[in-house]
Structure formats: C-alpha cells, structure tokens
PDB file of C-alpha atoms in Angstrom:
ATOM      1  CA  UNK A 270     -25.210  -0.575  38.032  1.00 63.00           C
ATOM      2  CA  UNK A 271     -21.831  -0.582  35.939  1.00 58.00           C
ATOM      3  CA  UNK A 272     -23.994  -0.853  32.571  1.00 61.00           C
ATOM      4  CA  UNK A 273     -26.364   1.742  33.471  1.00 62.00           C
ATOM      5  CA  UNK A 274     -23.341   4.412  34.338  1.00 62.00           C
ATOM      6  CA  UNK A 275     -22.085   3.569  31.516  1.00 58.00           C
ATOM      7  CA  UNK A 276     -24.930   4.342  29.518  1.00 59.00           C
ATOM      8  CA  UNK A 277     -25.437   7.430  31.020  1.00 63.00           C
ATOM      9  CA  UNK A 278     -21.866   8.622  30.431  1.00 57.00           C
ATOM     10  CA  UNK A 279     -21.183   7.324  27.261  1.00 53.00           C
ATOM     11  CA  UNK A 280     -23.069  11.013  25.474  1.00 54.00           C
ATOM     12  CA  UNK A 281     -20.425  12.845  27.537  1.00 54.00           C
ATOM     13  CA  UNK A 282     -17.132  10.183  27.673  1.00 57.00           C
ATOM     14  CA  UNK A 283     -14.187  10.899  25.661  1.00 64.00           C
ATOM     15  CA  UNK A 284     -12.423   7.895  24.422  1.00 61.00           C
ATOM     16  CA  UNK A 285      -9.096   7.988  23.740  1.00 65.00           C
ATOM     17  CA  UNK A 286      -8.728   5.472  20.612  1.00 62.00           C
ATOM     18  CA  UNK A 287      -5.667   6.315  19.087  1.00 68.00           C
ATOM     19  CA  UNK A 288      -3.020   3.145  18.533  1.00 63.00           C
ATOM     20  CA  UNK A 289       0.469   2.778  20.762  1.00 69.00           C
ATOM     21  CA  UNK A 290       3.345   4.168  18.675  1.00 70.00           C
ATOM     22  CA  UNK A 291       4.488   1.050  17.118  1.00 64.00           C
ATOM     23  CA  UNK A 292       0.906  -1.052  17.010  1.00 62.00           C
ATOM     24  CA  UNK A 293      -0.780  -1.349  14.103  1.00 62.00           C
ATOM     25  CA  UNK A 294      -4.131  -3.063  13.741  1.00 60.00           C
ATOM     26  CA  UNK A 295      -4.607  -5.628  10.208  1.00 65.00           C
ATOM     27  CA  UNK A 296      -7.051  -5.589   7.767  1.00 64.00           C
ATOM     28  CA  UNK A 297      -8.746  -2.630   6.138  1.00 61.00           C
ATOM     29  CA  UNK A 298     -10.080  -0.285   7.706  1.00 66.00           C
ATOM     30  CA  UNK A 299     -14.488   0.166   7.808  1.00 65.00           C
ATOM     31  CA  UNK A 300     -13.640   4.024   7.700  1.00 64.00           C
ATOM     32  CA  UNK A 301     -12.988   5.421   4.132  1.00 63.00           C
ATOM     33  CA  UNK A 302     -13.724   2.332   1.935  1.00 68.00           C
ATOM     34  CA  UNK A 303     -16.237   0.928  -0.496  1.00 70.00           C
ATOM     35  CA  UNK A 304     -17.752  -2.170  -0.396  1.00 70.00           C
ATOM     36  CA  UNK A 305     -16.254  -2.989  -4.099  1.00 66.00           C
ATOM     37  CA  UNK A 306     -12.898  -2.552  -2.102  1.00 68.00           C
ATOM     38  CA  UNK A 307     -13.509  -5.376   0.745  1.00 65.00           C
ATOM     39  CA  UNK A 308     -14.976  -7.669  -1.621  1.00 67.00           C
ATOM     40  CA  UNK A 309     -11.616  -7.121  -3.813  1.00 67.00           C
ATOM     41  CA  UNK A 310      -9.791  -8.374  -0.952  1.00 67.00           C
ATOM     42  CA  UNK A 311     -11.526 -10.886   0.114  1.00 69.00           C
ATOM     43  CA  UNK A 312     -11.592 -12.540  -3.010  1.00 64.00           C
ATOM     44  CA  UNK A 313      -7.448 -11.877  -3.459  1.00 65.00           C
ATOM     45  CA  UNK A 314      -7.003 -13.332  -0.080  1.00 68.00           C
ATOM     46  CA  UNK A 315      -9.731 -16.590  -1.429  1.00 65.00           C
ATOM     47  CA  UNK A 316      -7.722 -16.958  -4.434  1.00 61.00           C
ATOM     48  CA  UNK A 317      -4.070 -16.811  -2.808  1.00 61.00           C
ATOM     49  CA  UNK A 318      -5.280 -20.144  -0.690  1.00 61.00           C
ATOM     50  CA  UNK A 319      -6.129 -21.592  -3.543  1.00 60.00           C
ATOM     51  CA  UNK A 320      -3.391 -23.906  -5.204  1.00 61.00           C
ATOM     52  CA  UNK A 321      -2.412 -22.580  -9.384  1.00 65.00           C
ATOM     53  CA  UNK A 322      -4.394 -24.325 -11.756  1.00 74.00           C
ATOM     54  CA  UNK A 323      -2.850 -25.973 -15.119  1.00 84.00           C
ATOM     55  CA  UNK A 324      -5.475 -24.405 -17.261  1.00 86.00           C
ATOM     56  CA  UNK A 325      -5.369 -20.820 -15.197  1.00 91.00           C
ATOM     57  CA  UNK A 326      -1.673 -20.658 -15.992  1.00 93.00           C
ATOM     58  CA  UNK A 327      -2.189 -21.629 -19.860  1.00 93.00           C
ATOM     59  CA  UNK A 328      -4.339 -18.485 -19.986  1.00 94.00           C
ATOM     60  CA  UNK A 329      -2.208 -16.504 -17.902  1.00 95.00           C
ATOM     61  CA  UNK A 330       1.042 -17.513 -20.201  1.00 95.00           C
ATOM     62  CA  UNK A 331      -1.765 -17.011 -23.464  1.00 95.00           C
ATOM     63  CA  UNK A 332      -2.818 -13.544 -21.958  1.00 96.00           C
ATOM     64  CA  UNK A 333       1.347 -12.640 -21.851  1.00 96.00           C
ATOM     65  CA  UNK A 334       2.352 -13.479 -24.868  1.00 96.00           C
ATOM     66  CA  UNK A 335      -0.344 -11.612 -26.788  1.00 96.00           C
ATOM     67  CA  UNK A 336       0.089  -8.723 -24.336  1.00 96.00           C
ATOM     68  CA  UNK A 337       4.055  -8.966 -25.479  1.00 95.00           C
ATOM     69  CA  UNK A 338       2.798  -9.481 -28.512  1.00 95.00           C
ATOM     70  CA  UNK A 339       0.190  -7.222 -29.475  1.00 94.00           C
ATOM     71  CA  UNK A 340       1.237  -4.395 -27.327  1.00 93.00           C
ATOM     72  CA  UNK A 341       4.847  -4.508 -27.022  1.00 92.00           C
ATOM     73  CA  UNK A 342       4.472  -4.952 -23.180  1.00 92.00           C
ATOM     74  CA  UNK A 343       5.985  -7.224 -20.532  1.00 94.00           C
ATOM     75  CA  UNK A 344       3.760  -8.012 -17.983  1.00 95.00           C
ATOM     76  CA  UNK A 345       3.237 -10.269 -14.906  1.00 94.00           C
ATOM     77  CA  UNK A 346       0.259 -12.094 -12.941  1.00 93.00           C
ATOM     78  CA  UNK A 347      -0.254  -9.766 -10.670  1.00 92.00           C
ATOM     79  CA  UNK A 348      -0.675  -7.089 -13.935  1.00 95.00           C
ATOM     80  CA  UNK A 349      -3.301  -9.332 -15.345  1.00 95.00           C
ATOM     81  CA  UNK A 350      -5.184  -9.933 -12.092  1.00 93.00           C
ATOM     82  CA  UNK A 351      -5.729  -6.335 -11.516  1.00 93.00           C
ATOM     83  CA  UNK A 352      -6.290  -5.093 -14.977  1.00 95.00           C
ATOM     84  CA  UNK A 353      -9.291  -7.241 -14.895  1.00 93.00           C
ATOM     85  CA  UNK A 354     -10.909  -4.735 -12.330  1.00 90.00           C
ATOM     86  CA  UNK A 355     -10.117  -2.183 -14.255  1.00 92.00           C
ATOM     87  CA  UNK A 356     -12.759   0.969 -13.594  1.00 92.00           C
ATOM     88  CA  UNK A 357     -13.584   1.247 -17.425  1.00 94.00           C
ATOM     89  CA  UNK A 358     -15.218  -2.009 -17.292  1.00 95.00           C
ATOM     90  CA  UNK A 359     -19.158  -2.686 -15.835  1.00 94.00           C
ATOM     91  CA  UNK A 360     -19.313  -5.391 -13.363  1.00 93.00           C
ATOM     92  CA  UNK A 361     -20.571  -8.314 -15.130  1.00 95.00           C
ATOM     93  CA  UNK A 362     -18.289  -7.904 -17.734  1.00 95.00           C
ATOM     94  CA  UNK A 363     -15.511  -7.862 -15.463  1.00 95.00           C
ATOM     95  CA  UNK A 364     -16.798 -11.217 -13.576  1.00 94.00           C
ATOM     96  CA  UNK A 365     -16.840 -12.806 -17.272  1.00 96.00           C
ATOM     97  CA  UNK A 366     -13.024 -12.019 -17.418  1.00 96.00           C
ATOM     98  CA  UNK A 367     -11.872 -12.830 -14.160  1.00 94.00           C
ATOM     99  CA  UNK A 368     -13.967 -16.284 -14.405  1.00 94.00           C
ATOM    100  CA  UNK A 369     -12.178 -16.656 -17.634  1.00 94.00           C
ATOM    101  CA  UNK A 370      -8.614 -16.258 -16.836  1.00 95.00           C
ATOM    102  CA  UNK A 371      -9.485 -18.648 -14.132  1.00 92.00           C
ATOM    103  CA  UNK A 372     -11.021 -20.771 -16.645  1.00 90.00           C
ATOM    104  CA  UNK A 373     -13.780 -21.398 -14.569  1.00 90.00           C
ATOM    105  CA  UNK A 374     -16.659 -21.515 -16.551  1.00 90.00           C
ATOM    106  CA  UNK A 375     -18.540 -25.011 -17.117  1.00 89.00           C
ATOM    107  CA  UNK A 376     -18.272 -25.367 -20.716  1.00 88.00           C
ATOM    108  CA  UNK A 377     -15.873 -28.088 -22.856  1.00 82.00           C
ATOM    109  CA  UNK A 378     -13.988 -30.534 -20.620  1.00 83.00           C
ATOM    110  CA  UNK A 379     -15.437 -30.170 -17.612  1.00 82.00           C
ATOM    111  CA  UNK A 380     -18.710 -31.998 -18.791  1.00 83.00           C
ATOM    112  CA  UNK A 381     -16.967 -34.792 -20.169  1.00 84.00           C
ATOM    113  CA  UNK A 382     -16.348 -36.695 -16.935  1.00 83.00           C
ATOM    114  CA  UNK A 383     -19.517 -36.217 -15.837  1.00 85.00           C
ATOM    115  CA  UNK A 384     -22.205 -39.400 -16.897  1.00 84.00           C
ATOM    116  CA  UNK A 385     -24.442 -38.908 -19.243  1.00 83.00           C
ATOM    117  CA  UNK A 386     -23.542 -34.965 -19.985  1.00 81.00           C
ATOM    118  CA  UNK A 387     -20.745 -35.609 -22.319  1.00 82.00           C
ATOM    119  CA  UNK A 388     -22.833 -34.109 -25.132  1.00 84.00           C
ATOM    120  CA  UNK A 389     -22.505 -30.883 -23.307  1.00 84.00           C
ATOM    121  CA  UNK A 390     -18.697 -31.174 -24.117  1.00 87.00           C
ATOM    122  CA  UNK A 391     -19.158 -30.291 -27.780  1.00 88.00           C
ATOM    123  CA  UNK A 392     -20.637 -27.077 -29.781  1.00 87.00           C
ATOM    124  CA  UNK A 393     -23.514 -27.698 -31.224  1.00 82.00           C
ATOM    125  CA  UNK A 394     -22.784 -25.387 -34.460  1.00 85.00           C
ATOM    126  CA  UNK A 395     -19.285 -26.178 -35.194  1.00 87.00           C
ATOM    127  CA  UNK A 396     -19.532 -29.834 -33.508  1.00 85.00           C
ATOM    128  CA  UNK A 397     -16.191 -29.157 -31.868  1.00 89.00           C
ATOM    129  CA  UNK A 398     -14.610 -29.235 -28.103  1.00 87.00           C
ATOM    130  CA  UNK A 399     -16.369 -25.838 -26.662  1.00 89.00           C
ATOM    131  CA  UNK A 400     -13.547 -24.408 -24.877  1.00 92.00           C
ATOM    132  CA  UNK A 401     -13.540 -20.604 -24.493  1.00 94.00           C
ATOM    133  CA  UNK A 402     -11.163 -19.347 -27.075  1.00 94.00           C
ATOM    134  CA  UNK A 403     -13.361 -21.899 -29.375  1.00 94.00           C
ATOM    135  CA  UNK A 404     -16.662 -19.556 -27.830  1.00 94.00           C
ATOM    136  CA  UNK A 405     -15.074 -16.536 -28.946  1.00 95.00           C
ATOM    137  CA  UNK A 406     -12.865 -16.598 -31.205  1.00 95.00           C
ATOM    138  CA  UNK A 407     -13.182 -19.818 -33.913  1.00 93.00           C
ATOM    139  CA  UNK A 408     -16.757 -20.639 -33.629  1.00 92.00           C
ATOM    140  CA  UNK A 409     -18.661 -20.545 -36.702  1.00 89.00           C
ATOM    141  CA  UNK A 410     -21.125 -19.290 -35.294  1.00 84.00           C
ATOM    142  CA  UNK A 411     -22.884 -16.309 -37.350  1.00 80.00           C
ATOM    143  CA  UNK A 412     -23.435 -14.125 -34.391  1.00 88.00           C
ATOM    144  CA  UNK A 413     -19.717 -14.151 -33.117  1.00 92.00           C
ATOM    145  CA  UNK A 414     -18.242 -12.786 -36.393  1.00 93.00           C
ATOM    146  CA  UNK A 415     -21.242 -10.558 -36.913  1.00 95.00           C
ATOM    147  CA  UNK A 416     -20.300  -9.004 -33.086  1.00 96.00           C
ATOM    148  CA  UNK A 417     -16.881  -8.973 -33.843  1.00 96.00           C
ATOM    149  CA  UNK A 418     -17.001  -6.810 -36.924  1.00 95.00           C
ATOM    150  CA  UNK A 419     -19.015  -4.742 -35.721  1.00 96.00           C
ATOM    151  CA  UNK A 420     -16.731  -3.923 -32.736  1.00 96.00           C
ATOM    152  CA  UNK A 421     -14.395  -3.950 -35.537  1.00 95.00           C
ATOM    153  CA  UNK A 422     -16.224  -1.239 -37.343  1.00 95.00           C
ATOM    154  CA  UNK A 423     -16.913   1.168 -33.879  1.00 94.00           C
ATOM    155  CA  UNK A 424     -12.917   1.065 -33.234  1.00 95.00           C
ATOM    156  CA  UNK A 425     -11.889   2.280 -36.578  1.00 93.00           C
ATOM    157  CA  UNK A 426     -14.232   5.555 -35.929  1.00 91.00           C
ATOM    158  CA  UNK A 427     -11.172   6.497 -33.791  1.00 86.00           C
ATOM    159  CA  UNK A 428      -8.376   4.307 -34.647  1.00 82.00           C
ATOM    160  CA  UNK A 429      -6.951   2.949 -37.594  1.00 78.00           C
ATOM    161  CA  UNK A 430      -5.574  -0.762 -36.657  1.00 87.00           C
ATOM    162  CA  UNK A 431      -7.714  -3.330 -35.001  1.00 92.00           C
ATOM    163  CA  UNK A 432      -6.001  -5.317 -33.104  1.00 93.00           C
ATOM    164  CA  UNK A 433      -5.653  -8.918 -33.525  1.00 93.00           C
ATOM    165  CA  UNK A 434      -9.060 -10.886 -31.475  1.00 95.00           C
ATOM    166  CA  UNK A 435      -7.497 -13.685 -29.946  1.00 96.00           C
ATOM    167  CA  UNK A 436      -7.891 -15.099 -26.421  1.00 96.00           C
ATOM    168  CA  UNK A 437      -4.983 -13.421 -24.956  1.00 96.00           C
ATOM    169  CA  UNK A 438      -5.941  -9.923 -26.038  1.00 97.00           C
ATOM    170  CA  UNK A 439      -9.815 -10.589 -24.962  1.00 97.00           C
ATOM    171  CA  UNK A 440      -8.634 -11.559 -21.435  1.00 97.00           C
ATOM    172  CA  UNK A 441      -5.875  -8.810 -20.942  1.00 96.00           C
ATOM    173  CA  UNK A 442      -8.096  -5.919 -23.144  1.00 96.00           C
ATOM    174  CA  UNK A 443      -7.364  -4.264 -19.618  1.00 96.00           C
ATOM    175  CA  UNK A 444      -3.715  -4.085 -20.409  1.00 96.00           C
ATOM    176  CA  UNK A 445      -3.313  -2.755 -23.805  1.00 94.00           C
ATOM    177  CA  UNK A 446      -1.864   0.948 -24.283  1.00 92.00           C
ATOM    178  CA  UNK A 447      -2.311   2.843 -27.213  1.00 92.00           C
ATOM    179  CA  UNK A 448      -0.093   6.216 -28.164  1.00 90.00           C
ATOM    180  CA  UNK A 449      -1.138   9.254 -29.420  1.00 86.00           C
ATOM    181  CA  UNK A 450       0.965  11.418 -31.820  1.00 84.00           C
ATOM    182  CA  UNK A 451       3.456  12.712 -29.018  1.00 88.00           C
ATOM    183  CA  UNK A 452       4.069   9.446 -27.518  1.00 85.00           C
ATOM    184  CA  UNK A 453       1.543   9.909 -24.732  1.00 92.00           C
ATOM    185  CA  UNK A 454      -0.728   7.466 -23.776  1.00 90.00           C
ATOM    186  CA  UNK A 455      -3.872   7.778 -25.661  1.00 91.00           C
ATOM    187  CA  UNK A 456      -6.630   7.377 -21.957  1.00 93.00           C
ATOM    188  CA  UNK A 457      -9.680   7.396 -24.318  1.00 93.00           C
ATOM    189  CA  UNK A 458      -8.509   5.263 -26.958  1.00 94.00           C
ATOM    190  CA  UNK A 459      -7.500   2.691 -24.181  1.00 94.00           C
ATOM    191  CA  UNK A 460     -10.671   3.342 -22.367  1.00 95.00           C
ATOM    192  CA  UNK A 461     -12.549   2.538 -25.770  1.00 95.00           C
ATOM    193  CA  UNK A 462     -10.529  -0.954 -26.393  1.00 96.00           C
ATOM    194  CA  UNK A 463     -11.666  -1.964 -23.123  1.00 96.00           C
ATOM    195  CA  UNK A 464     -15.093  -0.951 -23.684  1.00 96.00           C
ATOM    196  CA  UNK A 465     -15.388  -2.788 -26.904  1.00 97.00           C
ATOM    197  CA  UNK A 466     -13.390  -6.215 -26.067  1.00 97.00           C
ATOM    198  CA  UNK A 467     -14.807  -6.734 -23.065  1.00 97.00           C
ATOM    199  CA  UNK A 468     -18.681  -6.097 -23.969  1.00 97.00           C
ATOM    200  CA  UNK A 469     -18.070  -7.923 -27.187  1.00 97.00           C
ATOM    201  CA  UNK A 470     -16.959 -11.070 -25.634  1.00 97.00           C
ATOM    202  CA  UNK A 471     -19.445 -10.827 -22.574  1.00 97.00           C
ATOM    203  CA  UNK A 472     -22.369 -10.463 -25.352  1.00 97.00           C
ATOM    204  CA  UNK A 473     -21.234 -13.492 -27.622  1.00 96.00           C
ATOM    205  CA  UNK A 474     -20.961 -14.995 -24.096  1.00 95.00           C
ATOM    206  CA  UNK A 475     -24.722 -14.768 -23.389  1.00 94.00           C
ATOM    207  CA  UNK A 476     -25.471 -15.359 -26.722  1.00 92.00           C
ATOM    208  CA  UNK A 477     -23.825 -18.761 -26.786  1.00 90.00           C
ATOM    209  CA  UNK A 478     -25.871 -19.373 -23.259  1.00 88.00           C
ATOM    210  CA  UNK A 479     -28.723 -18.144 -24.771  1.00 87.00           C
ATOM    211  CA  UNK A 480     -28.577 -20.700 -27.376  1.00 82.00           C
ATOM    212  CA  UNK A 481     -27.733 -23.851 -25.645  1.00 78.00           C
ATOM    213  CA  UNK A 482     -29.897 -23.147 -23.062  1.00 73.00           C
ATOM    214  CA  UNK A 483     -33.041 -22.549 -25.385  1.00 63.00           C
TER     215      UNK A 483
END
C-alpha cells in the first residue's frame, strides 16, 4: 500500500533536496559534466594509488628540463599531467602521451625478462635497445626523419625556429608557449606545435607497430 501511494504521488510530490548549511556531498556531480570529465578523474584518482615509478620520473625530470630548456619555463608534475589533456589534442594522440610519460608502453626492456621474447627487446632497423626516445627520436629509420621534416617544413609556414625534437619536448608539446610581437602569447602558434608534435610522434608510433607487427 506504501509503494503504491507513493507512486501515485510522486507526479505531484515536491521534494525538498537541497543540502544542510554546512553538508556537502563528495565526488562530482552527474548534473553539468561530460563523460571525458569523470573518466579524467577516475583515472587521477587510479594513478594517485599507484606508487611513482623510476622510469615515469626519468621522463617527468626529461620532460622539465627540456620544458626549462626549450621554453624558458619552470614547471611541475602536476603541469605535465594536465597539459597532456590538453583540448588541442585528438584522443588517441593524447593516450600515446599520457602512456608515454608513464612509460608504459611494451617496447625495449620490458621484453627482456620475459623467455623466449628477448628479441622483441631490440629494433630491428637500427639493431639497438627500442626504448621510446630511441622510437622517435634516434631511429634510423627512414620514415621517422621523413615525418619529422615534414612537420618541420608545416611549422616554418608560420614560424621561423623549430624547436629542438627531443623526448622531453614530444611529451610536454602541451606546455610550450610561443610569443607574438607584443609579448602576448601566440594561442594559434601554440595550438599548431601541439598539433604537429603530437600527431607526428603518434604516426611514427603506428608506423613502428605497423612494421614489427607485419
């Protein structure tokens, strides 16, 4: 009987649902976000459990320096972990970084304590340890330098100096600023840098896949 007066009233109840001054309810809220915002979080709150890796804070330390570097700017951690979802870049590209900085990817050392994989451990091209700044950055490779200079060739349609391509300034692309002639900061030049960097190195990516795989 309780159920079915409540059904019946529930068209024409008013619920009061506002919070107790004080009270305060955690989490995000379902009203007034995106679904790309909740799965930010939860993977923030999966990777604060997680204990730092050695090789995560070599690229993190890598990513700094060539920021510093590069760029003239200090930055932290937490900069680097959120300039990798920066909005200029697509989503797969942005995966690609934030795998990278994590050094997550199964390439170089990780097959070489596995049995009978250790040939995995070493490019096939350059007959080196495959690590990622090896991938994108020293490989012989034809199709790396042929991607990078052609990135190379887009920029300076717009810009004059090309940056220096090293691992740091593939994995913190998000963080570079560029100035225009006043001093401002130059959006579409920035937006461009990311653009470029971050497809490049997601292409030569596939590429390399591509190629082992096949």
């Amino acid at each position: 009987r309780l159920a079915k007066r409540a059904v019946r009233g529930s068209a024409t109840a008013n619920w009061d649902m506002t919070l107790p001054p004080g009270m305060a309810l955690p989490g995000l809220s379902l009203q007034g976000n995106r679904q790309r915002t909740f799965y930010q979080g939860i993977r923030e709150e999966k990777t604060k459990k997680l204990a730092p890796r050695a090789s995560t804070e070599r690229n993190l330390k890598a990513i700094r320096e060539a920021v510093c570097e590069t760029f003239g700017k200090y930055v932290s951690d937490a900069d680097i972990w959120a300039s990798v979802n920066a909005k200029d870049f697509l989503p797969r590209p942005a995966q690609f970084l934030w795998k990278s900085v994590h050094n997550a990817h199964k390439i170089g050392s990780y097959w070489t304590h596995i049995s009978k994989c250790e040939e995995r451990a070493t490019c096939w091209d350059c007959e080196e340890l495959e690590d990622l700044d090896h991938i994108l950055v020293q490989c012989k490779s034809s199709g790396r330098a042929l991607i990078w200079t052609a990135a190379r060739t887009l920029w300076q349609e717009r810009a004059t100096t090309w940056p220096d391509v090293s691992l740091g300034t593939i994995l913190g692309c998000g963080l570079a600023e560029f100035r225009d002639g006043s001093g401002k900061l130059d959006q579409g030049t920035r937006r461009l840098y990311r653009i470029l960097m971050s497809e490049s190195a997601y292409l030569i990516w596939r590429l390399r896949n591509e190629h082992v795989i096949d």
